[in-house]
CSV table of C-alpha atoms in Angstrom, one decimal:
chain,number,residue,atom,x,y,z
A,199,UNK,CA,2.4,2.1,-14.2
A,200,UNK,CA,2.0,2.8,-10.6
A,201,UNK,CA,4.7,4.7,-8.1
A,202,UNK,CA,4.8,5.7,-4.9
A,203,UNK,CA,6.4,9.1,-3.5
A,204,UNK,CA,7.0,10.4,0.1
A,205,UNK,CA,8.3,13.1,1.2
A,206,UNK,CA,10.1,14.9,2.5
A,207,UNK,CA,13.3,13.1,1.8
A,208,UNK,CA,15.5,14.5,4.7
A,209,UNK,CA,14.2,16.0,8.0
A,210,UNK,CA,16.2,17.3,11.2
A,211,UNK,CA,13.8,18.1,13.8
A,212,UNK,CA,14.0,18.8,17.7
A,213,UNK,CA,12.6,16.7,20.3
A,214,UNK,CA,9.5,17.8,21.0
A,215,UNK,CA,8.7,18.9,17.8
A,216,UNK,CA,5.7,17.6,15.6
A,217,UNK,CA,6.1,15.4,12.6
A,218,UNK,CA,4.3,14.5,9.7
A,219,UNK,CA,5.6,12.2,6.7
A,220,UNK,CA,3.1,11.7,3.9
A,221,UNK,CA,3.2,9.1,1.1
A,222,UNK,CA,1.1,8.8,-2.0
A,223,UNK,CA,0.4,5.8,-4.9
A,224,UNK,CA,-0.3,6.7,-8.1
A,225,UNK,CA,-1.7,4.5,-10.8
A,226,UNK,CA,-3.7,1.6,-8.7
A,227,UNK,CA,-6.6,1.8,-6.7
A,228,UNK,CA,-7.6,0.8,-3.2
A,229,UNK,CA,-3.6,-0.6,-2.1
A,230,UNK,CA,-2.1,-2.0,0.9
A,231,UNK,CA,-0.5,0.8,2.7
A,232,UNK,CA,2.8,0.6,4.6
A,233,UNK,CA,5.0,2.3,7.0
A,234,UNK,CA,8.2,0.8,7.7
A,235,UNK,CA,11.0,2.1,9.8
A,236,UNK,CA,15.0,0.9,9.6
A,237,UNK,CA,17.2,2.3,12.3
A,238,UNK,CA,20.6,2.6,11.1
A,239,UNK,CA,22.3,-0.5,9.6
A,240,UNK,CA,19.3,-2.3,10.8
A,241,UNK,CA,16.3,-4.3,9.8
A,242,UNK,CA,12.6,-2.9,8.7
A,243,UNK,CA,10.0,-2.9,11.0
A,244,UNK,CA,6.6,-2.8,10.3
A,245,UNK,CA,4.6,-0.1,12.4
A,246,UNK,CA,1.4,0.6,10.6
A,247,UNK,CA,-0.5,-0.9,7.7
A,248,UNK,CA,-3.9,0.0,6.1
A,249,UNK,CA,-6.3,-2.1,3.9
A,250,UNK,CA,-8.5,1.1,3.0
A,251,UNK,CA,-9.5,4.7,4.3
A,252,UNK,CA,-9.6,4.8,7.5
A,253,UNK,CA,-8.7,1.5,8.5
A,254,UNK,CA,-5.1,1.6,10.6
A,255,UNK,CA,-3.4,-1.1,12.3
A,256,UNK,CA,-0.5,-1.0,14.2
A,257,UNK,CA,2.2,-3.4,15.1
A,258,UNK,CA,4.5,-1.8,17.9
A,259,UNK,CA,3.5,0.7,21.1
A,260,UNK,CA,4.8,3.7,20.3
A,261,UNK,CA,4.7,7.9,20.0
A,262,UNK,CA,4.0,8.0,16.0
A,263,UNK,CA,0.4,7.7,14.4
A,264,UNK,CA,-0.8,7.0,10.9
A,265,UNK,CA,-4.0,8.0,9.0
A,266,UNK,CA,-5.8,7.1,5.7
A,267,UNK,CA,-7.7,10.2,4.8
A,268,UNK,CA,-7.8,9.0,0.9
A,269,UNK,CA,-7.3,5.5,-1.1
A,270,UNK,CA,-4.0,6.5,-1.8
A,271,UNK,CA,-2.6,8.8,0.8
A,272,UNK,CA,-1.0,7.7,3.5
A,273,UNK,CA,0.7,10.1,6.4
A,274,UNK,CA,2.8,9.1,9.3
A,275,UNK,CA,2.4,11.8,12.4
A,276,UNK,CA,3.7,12.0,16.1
A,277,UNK,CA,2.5,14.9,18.2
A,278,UNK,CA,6.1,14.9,19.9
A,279,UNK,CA,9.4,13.6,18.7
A,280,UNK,CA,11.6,11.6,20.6
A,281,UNK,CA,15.3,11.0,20.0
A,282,UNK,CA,14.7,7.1,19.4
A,283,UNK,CA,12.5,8.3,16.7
A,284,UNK,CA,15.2,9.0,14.7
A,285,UNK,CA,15.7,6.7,11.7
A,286,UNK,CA,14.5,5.7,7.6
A,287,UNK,CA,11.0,5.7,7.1
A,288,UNK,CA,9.8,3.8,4.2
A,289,UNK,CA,6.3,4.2,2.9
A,290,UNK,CA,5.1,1.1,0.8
A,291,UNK,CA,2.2,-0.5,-0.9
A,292,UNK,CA,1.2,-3.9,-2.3
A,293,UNK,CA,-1.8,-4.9,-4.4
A,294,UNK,CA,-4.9,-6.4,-2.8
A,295,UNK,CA,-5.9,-10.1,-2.9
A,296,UNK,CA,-3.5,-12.9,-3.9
A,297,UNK,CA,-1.6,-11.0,-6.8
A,298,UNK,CA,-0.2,-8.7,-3.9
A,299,UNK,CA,2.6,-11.1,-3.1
A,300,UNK,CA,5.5,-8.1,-3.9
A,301,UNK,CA,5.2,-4.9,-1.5
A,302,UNK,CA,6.8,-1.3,-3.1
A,303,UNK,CA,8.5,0.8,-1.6
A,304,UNK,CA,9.2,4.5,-1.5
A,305,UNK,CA,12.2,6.5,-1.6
A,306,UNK,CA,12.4,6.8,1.8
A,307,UNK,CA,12.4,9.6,4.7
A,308,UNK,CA,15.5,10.5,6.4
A,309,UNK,CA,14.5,11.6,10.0
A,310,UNK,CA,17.1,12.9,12.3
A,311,UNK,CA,15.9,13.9,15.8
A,312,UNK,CA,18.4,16.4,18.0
B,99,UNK,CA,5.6,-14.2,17.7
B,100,UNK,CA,7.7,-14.3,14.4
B,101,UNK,CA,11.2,-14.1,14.1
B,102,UNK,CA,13.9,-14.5,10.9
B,103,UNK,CA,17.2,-14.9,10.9
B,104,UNK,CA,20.0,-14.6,8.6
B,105,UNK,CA,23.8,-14.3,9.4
B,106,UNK,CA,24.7,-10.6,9.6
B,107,UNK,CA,27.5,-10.4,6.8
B,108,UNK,CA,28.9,-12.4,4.1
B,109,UNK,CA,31.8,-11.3,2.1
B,110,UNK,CA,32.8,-12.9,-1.7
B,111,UNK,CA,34.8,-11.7,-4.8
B,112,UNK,CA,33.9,-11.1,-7.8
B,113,UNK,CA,32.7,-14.0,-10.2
B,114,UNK,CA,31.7,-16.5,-7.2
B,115,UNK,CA,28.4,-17.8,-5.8
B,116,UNK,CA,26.9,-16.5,-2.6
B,117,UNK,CA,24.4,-18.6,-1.0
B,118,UNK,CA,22.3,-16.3,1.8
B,119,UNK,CA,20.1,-18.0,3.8
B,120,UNK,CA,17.2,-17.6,6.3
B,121,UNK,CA,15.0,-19.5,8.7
B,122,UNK,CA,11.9,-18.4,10.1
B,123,UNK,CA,9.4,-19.1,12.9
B,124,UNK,CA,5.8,-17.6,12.1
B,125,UNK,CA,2.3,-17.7,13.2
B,126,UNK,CA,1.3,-18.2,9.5
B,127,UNK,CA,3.1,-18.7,6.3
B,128,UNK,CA,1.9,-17.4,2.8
B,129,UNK,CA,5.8,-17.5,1.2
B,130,UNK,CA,9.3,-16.0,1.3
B,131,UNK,CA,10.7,-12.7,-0.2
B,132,UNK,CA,13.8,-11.4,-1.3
B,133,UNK,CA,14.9,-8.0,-1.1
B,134,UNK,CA,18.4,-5.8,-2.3
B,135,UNK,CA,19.0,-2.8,-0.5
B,136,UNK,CA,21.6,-0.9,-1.7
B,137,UNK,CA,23.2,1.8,0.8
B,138,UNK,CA,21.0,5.2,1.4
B,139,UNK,CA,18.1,3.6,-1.0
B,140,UNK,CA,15.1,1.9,-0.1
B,141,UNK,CA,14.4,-2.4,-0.8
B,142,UNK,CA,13.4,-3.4,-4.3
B,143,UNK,CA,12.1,-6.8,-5.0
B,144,UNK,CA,14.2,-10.3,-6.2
B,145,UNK,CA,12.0,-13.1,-5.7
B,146,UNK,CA,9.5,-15.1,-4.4
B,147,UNK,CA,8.6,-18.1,-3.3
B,148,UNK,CA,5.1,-19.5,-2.2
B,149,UNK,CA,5.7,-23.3,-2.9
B,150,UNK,CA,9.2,-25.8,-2.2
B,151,UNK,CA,11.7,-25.7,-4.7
B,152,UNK,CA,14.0,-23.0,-6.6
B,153,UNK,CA,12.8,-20.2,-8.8
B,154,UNK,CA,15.5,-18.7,-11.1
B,155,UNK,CA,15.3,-14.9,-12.0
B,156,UNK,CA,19.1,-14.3,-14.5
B,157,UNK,CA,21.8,-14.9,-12.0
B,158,UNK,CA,19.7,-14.9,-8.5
B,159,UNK,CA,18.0,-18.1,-7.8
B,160,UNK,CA,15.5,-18.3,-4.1
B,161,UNK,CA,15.1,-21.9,-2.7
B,162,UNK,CA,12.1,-22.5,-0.2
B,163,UNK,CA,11.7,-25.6,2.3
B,164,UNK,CA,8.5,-25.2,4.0
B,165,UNK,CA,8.4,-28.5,5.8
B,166,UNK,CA,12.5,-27.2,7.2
B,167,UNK,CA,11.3,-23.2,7.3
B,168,UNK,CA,14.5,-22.0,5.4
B,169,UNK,CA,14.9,-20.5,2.4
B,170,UNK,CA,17.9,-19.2,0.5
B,171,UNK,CA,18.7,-16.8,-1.7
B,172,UNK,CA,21.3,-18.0,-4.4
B,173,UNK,CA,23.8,-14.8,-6.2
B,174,UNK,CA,26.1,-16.4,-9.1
B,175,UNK,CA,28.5,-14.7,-10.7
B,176,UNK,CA,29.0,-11.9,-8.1
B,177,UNK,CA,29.7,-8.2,-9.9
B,178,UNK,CA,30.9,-5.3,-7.4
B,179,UNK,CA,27.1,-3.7,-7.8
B,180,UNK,CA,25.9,-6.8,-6.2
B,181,UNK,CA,27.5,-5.5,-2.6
B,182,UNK,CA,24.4,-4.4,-0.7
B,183,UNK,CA,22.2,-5.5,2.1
B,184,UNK,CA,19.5,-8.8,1.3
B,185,UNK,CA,16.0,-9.1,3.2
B,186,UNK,CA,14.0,-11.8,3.5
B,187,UNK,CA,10.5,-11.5,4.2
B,188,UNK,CA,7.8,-13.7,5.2
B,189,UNK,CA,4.1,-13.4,4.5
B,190,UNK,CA,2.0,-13.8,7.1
B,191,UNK,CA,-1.5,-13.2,6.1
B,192,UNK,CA,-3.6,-14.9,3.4
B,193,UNK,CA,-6.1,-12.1,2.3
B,194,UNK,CA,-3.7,-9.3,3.8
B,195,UNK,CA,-0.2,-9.3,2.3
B,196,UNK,CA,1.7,-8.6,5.8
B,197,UNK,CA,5.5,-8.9,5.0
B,198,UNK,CA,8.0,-9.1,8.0
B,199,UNK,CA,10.9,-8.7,7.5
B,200,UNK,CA,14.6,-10.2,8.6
B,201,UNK,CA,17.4,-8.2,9.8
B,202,UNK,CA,19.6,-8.7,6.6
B,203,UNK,CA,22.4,-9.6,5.6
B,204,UNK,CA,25.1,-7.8,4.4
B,205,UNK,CA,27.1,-8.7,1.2
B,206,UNK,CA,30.6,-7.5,0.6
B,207,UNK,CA,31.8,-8.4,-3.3
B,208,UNK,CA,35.6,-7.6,-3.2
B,209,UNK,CA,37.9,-7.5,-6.7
């Protein structure tokens, strides 16, 4: 069966400070990769998604990068945190092709930024 | 641009039916999700729709209206586990599953 893990779980960070959340799939090859972010009691927005290695899009202008080094790996980074950075991040996949009508999700990353 | 919306909260006791629904404006439409989010955990899957109609999964039921671009999501007899936040979520893209999501809605089950 196939899960997804990301971690870490919690993180309290300055501002300024670097950041890297990493997610990995197990159990399918060649996903749809997700990062999602919720800011408290609010919706899930999509900021980067990846159809193979190396291959990154993203939806909103912002600090926070993603890369693809592997099929399965996906890692969210910023080079400096900012305090509206703060929020859940959710990793996700979804199978290629038609049967990928259901996207997974991670446990989630808890990012505080002080 | 795309946008969803569904009203922000909806309370209910225990034993009733909760209808939650959504409307949507998209670029492209490739169906409607479901999602329960319970507090502090990440969205797990309900249901989904690609075509008009209802699709029953045990006590949740999701309706779709393409030609009306709404949807609901359909909760009968409402336990206390059921209280959690509910997502829908379009897909945009045909070869590319792109989900979007709404802002939810949150469901209060009371004794």
């Amino acid at each position: 069966s196939q899960t997804i893990h990301q971690w870490p779980a919690t993180l309290v960070q300055p501002v300024g400070s670097p950041l890297s959340l990493e997610c990995t799939v197990e159990g399918t090859s060649n996903p749809n990769l997700y990062w999602y972010r919720q800011a408290a009691g609010r919706g899930l927005q999509l900021l980067f998604y990846s159809v193979g290695i190396g291959q990154i899009s993203s939806e909103v202008p912002q600090n926070l990068s993603a890369s693809r080094p592997q099929d399965r790996q996906f890692i969210l980074s910023s080079k400096k945190l900012l305090l509206s950075d703060s929020g859940f991040y959710l990793c996700a996949w979804s199978a290629q092709g038609a049967s990928g009508n259901t996207i997974y999700f991670g446990e989630g990353s808890w990012l505080t930024v002080v | 641009g795309q946008s969803l919306e569904q009203p922000s909260e909806v309370t209910a006791v225990e034993g009733a039916i909760v209808q939650i629904n959504c409307t949507y404006q998209t670029s492209g439409f490739y169906g409607l999700s479901w999602y329960q989010q319970h507090d502090g955990g990440a969205p797990t899957f309900l249901s989904y729709n690609a075509l008009d109609g209802l699709e029953e999964t045990g006590r949740f039921s999701s309706f779709l209206s393409r030609s009306d671009s709404y949807g609901y999501l359909l909760l009968q007899e409402l336990q206390m586990k059921d209280s959690a936040s509910y997502f829908c979520a379009v897909r945009e893209g045909g070869g590319f599953q792109k989900l979007v999501f709404g802002t939810g809605t949150r469901l209060l089950v009371s004794p």
